[in-house]
Short mmCIF file of C-alpha atoms in Angstrom, two decimals:
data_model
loop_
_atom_site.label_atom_id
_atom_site.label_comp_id
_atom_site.label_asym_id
_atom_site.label_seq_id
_atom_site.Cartn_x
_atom_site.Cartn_y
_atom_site.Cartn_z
CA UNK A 25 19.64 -23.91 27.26
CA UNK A 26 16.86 -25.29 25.17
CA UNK A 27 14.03 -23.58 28.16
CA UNK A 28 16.22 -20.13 27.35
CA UNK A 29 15.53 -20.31 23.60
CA UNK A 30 12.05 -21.31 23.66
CA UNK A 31 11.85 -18.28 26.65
CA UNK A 32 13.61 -16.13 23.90
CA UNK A 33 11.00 -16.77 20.60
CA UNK A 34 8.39 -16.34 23.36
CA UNK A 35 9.52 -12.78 24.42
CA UNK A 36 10.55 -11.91 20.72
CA UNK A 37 6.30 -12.46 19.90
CA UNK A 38 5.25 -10.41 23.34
CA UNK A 39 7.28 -7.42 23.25
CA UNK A 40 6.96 -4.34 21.42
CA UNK A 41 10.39 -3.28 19.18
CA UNK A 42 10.07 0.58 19.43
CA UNK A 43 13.05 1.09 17.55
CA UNK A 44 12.55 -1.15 14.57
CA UNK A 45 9.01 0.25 14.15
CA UNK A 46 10.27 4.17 14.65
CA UNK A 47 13.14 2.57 12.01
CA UNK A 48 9.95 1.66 9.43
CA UNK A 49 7.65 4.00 10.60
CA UNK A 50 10.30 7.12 9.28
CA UNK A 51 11.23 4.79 6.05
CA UNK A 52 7.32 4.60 5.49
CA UNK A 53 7.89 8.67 6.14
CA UNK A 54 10.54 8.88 3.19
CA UNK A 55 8.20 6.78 0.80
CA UNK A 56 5.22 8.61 0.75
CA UNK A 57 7.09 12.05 0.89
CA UNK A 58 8.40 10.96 -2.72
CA UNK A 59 4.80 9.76 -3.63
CA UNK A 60 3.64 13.35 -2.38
CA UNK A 61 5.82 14.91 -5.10
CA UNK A 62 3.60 14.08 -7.57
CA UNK A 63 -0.27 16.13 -6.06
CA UNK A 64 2.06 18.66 -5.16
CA UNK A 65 3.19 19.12 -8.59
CA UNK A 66 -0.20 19.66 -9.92
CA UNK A 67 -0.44 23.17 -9.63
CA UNK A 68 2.99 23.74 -11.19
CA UNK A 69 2.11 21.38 -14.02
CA UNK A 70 -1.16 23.21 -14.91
CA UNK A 71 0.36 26.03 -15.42
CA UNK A 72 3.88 25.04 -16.91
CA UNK A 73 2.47 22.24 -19.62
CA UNK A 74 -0.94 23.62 -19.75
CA UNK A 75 -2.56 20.50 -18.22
CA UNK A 76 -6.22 20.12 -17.70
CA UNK A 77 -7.64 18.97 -15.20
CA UNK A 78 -8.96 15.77 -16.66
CA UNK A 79 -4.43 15.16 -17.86
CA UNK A 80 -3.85 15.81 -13.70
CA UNK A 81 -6.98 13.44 -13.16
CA UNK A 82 -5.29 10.76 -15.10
CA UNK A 83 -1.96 11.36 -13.24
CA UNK A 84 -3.15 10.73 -9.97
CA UNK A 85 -5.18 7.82 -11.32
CA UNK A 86 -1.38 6.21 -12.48
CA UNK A 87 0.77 6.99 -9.76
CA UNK A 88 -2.22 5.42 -7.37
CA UNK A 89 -3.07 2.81 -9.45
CA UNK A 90 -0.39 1.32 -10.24
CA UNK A 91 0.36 1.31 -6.40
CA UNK A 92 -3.12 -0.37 -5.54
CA UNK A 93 -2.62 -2.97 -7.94
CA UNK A 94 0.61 -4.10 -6.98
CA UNK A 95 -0.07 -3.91 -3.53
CA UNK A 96 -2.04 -6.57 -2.86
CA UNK A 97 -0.12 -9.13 -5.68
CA UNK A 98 3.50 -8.22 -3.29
CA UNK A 99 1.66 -8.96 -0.17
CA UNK A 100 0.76 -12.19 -1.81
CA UNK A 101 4.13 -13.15 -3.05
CA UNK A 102 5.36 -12.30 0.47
CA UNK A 103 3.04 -14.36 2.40
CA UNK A 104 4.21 -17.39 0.39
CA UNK A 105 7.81 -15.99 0.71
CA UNK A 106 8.98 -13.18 2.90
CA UNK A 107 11.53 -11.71 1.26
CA UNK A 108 13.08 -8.59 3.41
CA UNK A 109 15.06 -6.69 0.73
CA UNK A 110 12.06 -5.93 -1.16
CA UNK A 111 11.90 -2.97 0.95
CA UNK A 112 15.06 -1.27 -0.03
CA UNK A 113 14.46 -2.08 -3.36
CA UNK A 114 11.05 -0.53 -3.88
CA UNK A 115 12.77 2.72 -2.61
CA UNK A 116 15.27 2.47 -5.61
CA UNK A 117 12.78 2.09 -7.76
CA UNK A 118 10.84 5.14 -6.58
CA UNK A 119 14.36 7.27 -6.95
CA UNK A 120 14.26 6.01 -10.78
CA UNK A 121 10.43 7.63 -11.41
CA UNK A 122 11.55 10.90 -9.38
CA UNK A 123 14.57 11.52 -11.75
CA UNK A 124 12.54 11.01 -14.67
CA UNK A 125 9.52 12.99 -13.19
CA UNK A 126 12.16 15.94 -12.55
CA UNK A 127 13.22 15.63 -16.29
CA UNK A 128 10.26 15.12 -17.91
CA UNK A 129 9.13 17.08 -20.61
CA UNK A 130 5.57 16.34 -21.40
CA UNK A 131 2.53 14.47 -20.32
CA UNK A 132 3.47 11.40 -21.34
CA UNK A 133 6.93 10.90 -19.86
CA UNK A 134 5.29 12.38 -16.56
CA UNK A 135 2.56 9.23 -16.81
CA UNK A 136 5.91 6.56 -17.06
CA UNK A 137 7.67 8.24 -14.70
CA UNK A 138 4.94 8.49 -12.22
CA UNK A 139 4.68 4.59 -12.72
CA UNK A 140 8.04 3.95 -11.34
CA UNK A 141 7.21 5.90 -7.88
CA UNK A 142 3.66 3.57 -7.86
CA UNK A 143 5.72 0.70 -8.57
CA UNK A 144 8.61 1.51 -6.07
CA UNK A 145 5.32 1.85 -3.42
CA UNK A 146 3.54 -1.12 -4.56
CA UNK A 147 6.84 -3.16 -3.29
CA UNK A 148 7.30 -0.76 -0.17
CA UNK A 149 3.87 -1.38 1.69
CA UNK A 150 3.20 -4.57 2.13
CA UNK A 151 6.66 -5.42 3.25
CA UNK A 152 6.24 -2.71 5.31
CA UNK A 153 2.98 -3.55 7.00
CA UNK A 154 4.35 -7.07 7.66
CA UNK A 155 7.62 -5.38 9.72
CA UNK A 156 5.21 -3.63 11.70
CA UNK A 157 3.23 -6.25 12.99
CA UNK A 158 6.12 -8.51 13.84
CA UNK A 159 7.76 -5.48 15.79
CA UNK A 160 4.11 -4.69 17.40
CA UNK A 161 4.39 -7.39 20.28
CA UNK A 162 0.81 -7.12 21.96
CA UNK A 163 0.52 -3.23 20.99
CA UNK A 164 -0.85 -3.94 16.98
CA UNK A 165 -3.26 -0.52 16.58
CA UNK A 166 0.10 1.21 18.38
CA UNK A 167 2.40 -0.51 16.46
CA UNK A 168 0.17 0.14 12.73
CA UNK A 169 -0.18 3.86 14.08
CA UNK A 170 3.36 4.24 14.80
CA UNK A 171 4.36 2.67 11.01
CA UNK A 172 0.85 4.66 9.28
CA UNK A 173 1.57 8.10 10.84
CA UNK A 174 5.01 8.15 8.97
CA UNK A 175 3.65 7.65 5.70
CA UNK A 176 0.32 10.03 6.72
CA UNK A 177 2.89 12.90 7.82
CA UNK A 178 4.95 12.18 4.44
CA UNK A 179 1.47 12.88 2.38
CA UNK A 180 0.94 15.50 4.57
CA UNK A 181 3.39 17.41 3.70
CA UNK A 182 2.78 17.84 -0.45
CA UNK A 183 1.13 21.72 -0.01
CA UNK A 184 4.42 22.94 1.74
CA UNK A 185 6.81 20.89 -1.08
CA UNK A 186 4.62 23.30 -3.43
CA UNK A 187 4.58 26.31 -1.85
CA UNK A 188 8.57 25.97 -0.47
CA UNK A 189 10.10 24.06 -3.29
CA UNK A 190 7.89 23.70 -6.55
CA UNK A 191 5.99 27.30 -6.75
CA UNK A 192 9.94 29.17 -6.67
CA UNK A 193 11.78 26.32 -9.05
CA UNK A 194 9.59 24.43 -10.59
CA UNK A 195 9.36 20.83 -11.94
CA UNK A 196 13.29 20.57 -11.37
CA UNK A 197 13.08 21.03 -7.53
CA UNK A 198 12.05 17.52 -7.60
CA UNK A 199 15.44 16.23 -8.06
CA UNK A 200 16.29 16.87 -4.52
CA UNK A 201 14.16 14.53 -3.63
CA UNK A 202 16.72 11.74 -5.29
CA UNK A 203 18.54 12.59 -1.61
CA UNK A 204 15.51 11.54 0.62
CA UNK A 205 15.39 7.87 -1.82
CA UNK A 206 18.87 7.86 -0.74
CA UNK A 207 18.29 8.15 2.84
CA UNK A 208 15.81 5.80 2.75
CA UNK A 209 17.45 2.84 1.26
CA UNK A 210 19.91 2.89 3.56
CA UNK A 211 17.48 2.73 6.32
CA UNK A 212 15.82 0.16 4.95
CA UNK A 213 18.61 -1.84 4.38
CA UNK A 214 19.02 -1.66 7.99
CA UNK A 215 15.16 -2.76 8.43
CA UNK A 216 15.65 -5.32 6.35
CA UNK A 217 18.60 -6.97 8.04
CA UNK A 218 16.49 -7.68 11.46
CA UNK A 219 13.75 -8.75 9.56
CA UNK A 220 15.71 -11.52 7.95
CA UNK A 221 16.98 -11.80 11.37
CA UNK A 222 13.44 -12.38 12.97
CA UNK A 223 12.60 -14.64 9.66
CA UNK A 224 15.52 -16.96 10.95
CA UNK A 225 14.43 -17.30 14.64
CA UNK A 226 10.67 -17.92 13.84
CA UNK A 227 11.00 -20.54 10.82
CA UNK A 228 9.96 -23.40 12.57
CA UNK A 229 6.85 -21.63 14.30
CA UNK A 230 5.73 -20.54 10.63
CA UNK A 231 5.57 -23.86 9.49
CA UNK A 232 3.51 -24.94 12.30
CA UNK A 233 1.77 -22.55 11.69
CA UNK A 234 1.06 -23.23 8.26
CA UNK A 235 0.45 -27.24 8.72
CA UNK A 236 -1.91 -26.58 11.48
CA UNK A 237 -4.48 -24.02 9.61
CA UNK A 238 -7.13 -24.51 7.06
CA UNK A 239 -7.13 -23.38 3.63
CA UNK A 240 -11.13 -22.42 3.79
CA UNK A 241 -12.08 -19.04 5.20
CA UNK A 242 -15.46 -18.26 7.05
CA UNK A 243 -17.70 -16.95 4.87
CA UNK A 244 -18.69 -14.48 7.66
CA UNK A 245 -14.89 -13.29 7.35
CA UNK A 246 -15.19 -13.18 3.61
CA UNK A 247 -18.26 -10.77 3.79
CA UNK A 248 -16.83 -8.56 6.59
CA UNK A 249 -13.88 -8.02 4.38
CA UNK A 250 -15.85 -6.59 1.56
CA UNK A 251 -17.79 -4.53 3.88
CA UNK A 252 -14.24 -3.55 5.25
CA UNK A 253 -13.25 -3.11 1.42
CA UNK A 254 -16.38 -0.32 0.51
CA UNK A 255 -15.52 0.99 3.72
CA UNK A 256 -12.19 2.30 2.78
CA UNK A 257 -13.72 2.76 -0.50
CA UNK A 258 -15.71 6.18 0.34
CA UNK A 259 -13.26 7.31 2.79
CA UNK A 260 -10.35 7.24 -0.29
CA UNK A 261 -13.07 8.95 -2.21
CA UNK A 262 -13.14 11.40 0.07
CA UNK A 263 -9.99 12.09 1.08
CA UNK A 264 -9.04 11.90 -2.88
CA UNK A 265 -11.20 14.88 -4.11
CA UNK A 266 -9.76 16.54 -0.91
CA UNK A 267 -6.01 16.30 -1.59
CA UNK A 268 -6.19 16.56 -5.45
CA UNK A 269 -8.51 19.23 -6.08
CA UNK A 270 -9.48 21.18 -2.74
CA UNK A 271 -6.91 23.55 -3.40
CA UNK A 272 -8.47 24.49 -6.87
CA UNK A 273 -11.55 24.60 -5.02
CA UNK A 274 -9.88 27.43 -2.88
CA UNK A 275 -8.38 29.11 -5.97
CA UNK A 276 -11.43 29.41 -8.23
CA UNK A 277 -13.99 30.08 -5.53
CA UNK A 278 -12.65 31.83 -2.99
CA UNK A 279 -9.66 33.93 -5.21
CA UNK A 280 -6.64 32.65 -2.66
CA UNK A 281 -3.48 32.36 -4.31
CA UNK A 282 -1.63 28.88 -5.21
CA UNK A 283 0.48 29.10 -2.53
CA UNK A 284 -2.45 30.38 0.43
CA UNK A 285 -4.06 27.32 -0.78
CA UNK A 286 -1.46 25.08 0.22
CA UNK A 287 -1.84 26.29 3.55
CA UNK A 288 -5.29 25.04 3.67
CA UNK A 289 -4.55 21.77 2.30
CA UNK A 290 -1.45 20.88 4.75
CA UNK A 291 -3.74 21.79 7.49
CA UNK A 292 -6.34 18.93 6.27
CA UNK A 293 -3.60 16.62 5.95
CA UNK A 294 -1.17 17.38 9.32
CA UNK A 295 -4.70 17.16 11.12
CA UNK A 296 -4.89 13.18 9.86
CA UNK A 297 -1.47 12.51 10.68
CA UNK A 298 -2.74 13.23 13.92
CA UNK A 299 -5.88 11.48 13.76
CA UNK A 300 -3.60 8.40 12.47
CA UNK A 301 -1.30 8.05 15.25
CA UNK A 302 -4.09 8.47 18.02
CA UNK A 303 -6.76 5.83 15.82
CA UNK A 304 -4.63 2.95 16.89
CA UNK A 305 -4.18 3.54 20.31
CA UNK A 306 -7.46 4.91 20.62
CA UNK A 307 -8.67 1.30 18.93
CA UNK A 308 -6.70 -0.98 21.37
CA UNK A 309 -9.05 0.78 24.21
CA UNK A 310 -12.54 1.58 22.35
CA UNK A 311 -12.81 -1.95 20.04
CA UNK A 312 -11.39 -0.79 16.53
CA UNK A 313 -15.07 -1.18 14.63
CA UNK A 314 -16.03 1.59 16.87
CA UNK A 315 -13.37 3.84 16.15
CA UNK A 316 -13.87 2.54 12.26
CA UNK A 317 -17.44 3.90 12.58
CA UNK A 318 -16.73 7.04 14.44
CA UNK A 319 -14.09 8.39 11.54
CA UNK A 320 -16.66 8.63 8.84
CA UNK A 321 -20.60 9.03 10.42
CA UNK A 322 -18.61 11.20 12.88
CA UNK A 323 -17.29 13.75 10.31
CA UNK A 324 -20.27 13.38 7.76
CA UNK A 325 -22.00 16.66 9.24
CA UNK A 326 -19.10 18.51 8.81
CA UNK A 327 -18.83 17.18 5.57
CA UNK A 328 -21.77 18.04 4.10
CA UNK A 329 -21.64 21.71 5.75
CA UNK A 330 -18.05 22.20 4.06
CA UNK A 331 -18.57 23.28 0.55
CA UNK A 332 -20.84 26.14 1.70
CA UNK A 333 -18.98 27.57 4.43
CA UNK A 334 -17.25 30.91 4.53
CA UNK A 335 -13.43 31.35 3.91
CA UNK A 336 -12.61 31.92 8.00
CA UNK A 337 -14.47 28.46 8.65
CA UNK A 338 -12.52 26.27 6.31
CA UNK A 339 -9.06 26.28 8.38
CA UNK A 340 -11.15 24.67 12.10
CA UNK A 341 -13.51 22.43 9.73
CA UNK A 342 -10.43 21.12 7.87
CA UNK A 343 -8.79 20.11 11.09
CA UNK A 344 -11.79 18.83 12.50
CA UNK A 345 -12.62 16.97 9.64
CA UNK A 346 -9.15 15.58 8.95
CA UNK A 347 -8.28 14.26 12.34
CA UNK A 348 -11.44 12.31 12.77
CA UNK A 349 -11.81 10.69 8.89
CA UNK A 350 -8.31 9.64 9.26
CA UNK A 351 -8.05 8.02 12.65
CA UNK A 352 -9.16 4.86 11.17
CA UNK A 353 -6.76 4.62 8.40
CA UNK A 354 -4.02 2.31 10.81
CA UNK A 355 -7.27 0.74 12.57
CA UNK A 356 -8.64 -0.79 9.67
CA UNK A 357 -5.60 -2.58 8.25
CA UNK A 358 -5.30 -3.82 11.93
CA UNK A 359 -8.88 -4.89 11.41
CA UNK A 360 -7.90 -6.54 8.41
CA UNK A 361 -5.25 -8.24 9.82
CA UNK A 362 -7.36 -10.13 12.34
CA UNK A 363 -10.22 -10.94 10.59
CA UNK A 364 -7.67 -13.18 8.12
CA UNK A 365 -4.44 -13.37 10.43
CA UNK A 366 -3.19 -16.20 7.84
CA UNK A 367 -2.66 -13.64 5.32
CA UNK A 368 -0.75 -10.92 6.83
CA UNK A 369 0.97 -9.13 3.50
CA UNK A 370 -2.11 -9.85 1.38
CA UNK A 371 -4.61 -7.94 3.18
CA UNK A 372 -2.01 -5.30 4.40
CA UNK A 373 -1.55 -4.55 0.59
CA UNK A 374 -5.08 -5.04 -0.38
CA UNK A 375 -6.38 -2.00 2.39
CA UNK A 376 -3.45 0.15 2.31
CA UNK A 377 -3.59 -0.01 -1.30
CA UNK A 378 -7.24 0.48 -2.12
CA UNK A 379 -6.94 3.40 -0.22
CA UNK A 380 -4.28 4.48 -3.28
CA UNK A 381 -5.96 2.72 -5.47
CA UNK A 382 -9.69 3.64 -4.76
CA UNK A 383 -8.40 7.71 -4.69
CA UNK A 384 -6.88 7.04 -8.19
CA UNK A 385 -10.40 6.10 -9.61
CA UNK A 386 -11.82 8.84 -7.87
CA UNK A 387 -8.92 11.44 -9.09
CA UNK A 388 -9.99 10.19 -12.35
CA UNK A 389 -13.47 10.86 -11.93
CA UNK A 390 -13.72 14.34 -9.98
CA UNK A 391 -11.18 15.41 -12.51
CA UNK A 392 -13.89 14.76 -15.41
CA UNK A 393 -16.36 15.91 -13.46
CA UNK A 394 -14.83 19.42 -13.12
CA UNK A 395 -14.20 19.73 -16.67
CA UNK A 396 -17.82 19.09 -17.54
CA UNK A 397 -19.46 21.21 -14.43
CA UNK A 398 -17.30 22.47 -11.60
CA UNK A 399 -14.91 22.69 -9.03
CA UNK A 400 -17.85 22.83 -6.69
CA UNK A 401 -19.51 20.22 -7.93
CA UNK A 402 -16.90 17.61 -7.00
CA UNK A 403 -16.78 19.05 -3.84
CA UNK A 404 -20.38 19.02 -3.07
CA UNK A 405 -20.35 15.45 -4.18
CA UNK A 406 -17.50 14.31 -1.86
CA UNK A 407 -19.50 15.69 0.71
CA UNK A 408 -21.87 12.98 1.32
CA UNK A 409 -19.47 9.61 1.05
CA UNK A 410 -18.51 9.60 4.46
CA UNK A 411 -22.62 8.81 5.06
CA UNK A 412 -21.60 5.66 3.96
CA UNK A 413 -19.60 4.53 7.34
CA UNK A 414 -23.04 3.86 8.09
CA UNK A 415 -22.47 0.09 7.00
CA UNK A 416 -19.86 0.12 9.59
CA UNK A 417 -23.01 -1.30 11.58
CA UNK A 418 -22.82 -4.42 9.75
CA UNK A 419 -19.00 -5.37 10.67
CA UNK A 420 -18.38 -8.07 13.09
CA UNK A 421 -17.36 -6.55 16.85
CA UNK A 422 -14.06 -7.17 17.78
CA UNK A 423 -14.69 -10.15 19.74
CA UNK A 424 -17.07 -11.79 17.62
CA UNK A 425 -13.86 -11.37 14.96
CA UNK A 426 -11.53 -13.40 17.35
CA UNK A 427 -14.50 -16.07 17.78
CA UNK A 428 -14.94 -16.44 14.21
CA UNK A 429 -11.06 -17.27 13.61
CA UNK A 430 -10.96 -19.43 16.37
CA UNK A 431 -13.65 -21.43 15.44
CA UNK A 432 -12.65 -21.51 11.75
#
């Protein structure tokens, strides 16, 4: 009996739980659908409060921020002390900010209600990150792609809540979205129930775990994680001045319509929901610094070309570009993940929300930045961050990253 259990733990750690990751993968799909209420808004809320763009910078800089922050401080918490109904419970707390986002009547009610859905992500992700790689088995970039792609498609799908939901009622369509929260605390109640489950088998392995590793961390691990950290820095930028403004971009320069636009934009964004389910797989095969360095110097010359381009050449750029900047998102959290293995839910929360958190900054930014020059001077600055995937270079290989932690 006592072979069978130990044969049992050993098969729970090698095999890949498709179900429980499709299970978080679609919950991570109902989160960030309810964070995409609030870009998708922004066109509605210029025109209905008379918002500038600086008031929709400052939005975006909340509803991220406030995400990023949190992020890494759950993750923290939950390395110390998994707790599995955090998961459910960020959801709830997303429903609160999407009622009060759907009621709100000004600027400032919009900011605190916005800081509710941050919040309610903040608890979601890291949480969510951890479920993943328990469920991965030996298939982690599959496993991260699987659980990424839901929340990627959930983003991706802000221009078509605009143009379907938003543009014909306004800010009080978003109180459907109190049914999706719904949906998704129930699933995640069911998420959370194996995970406690899983927490029960492997108690005994964690604290061996624990008592048998080192509080230090290789310094060469310390300064591959801030490379790792600028990184994801310039592709947030990026991606940032894409999703918040682009379609503004499209409206002032090229006279489309608000909800033509949107077209544009879900395009960019469906494209990196497929770029972010194919990264990880793609990583397990190719070494994941390669693919890392691929999704930025590989779509910095269409990049740069972008802004200048003629109407009929955005649509196959867009896809081209979003598909390959995006293919690392799931790869470098995996990345992450094995350069400091010991802190699962820290660094989890500290890349999946910089990429929130770093975008927020940036919102904050380009939105100034518009007001004082252009539309198509964000754009043309936005351009030229993916050149920085250049210090991709300086990252540790895989291997040497599995040296490094087993000599440390």
């Amino acid at each position: 009996m006592a072979v069978a259990a130990k044969q049992k733990k050993q098969n729970i750690g090698l095999n890949t739980i498709y179900g429980i990751l499709f299970a978080i993968g679609t919950g991570h799909f109902f989160n960030d659908s309810i964070q995409a209420v609030v870009p998708a808004m922004f066109p509605i809320l210029e025109k209905t409060l008379s918002l500038s763009y600086s008031q929709i910078g400052w939005i975006a800089f909340v509803v991220n921020m406030t995400s990023s922050v949190m992020q890494p401080v759950f993750g923290y918490y939950a390395d110390k002390r998994p707790t599995p109904f955090l998961l459910p419970l960020g959801m709830f707390m997303s429903m609160i900010g999407l009622i009060g986002f759907g009621l709100s009547p000004n600027f400032y009610v919009i900011l605190c209600s916005v800081f509710f859905i941050g919040i309610g992500s903040a608890v979601f992700h890291p949480e969510g990150s951890r479920v993943a790689y328990m469920a991965a088995g030996g298939k982690r970039g599959l496993a991260q792609s699987i659980y990424q792609v839901g929340g990627n498609f959930g983003q991706s799908l802000a221009p078509v809540f605009t143009a379907l939901i938003f543009y014909p009622y306004g800010q009080k369509g978003i109180l459907s979205f109190t049914f999706v929260a719904a949906l998704g605390i129930m699933l995640l109640l069911y998420v959370s129930k194996w995970y406690q489950r899983q927490i029960a088998i492997g108690v005994k392995t964690k604290k061996k775990v624990v008592s048998n590793s080192k509080n230090a961390i290789n310094p060469k691990i310390k300064l591959a994680m801030a490379l790792l950290v600028f990184i994801v820095f310039a592709r947030s930028w990026y991606s940032a001045g894409i999703s918040n403004f682009y379609q503004f971009y499209l409206i002032e320069d090229y006279g489309v319509s608000i909800t033509h636009a949107q077209i544009f934009v879900f395009i960019f964004m469906i494209a990196g929901v497929m770029g972010t389910f194919l990264g990880g797989p793609l990583a397990d095969r190719f070494g994941k610094r390669n693919i890392i360095l691929f999704s930025l110097v590989g779509a910095a010359p269409l990049t740069l070309i972008l802004p200048y381009v003629p109407l009929f050449w955005v649509i196959p750029l867009f896809f081209l570009i979003g598909f390959i900047v995006t293919s690392s998102f799931s790869v470098t959290v995996v990345y992450a993940q094995e350069l400091m293995p010991q802190k699962i839910g820290m660094v989890s929360g500290l890349i999946v929300g910089l990429a929130f958190g770093m975008g927020a900054i940036g919102a904050v930014i380009y939105g100034n930045l518009a007001d004082l020059f252009s539309i198509k001077f964000v754009m043309i600055f936005c351009s030229a961050l993916p050149l920085f995937g250049l210090l991709t270079f300086l990252l540790p290989s895989d291997k040497k990253v599995r040296e490094l932690n087993e000599n440390d």
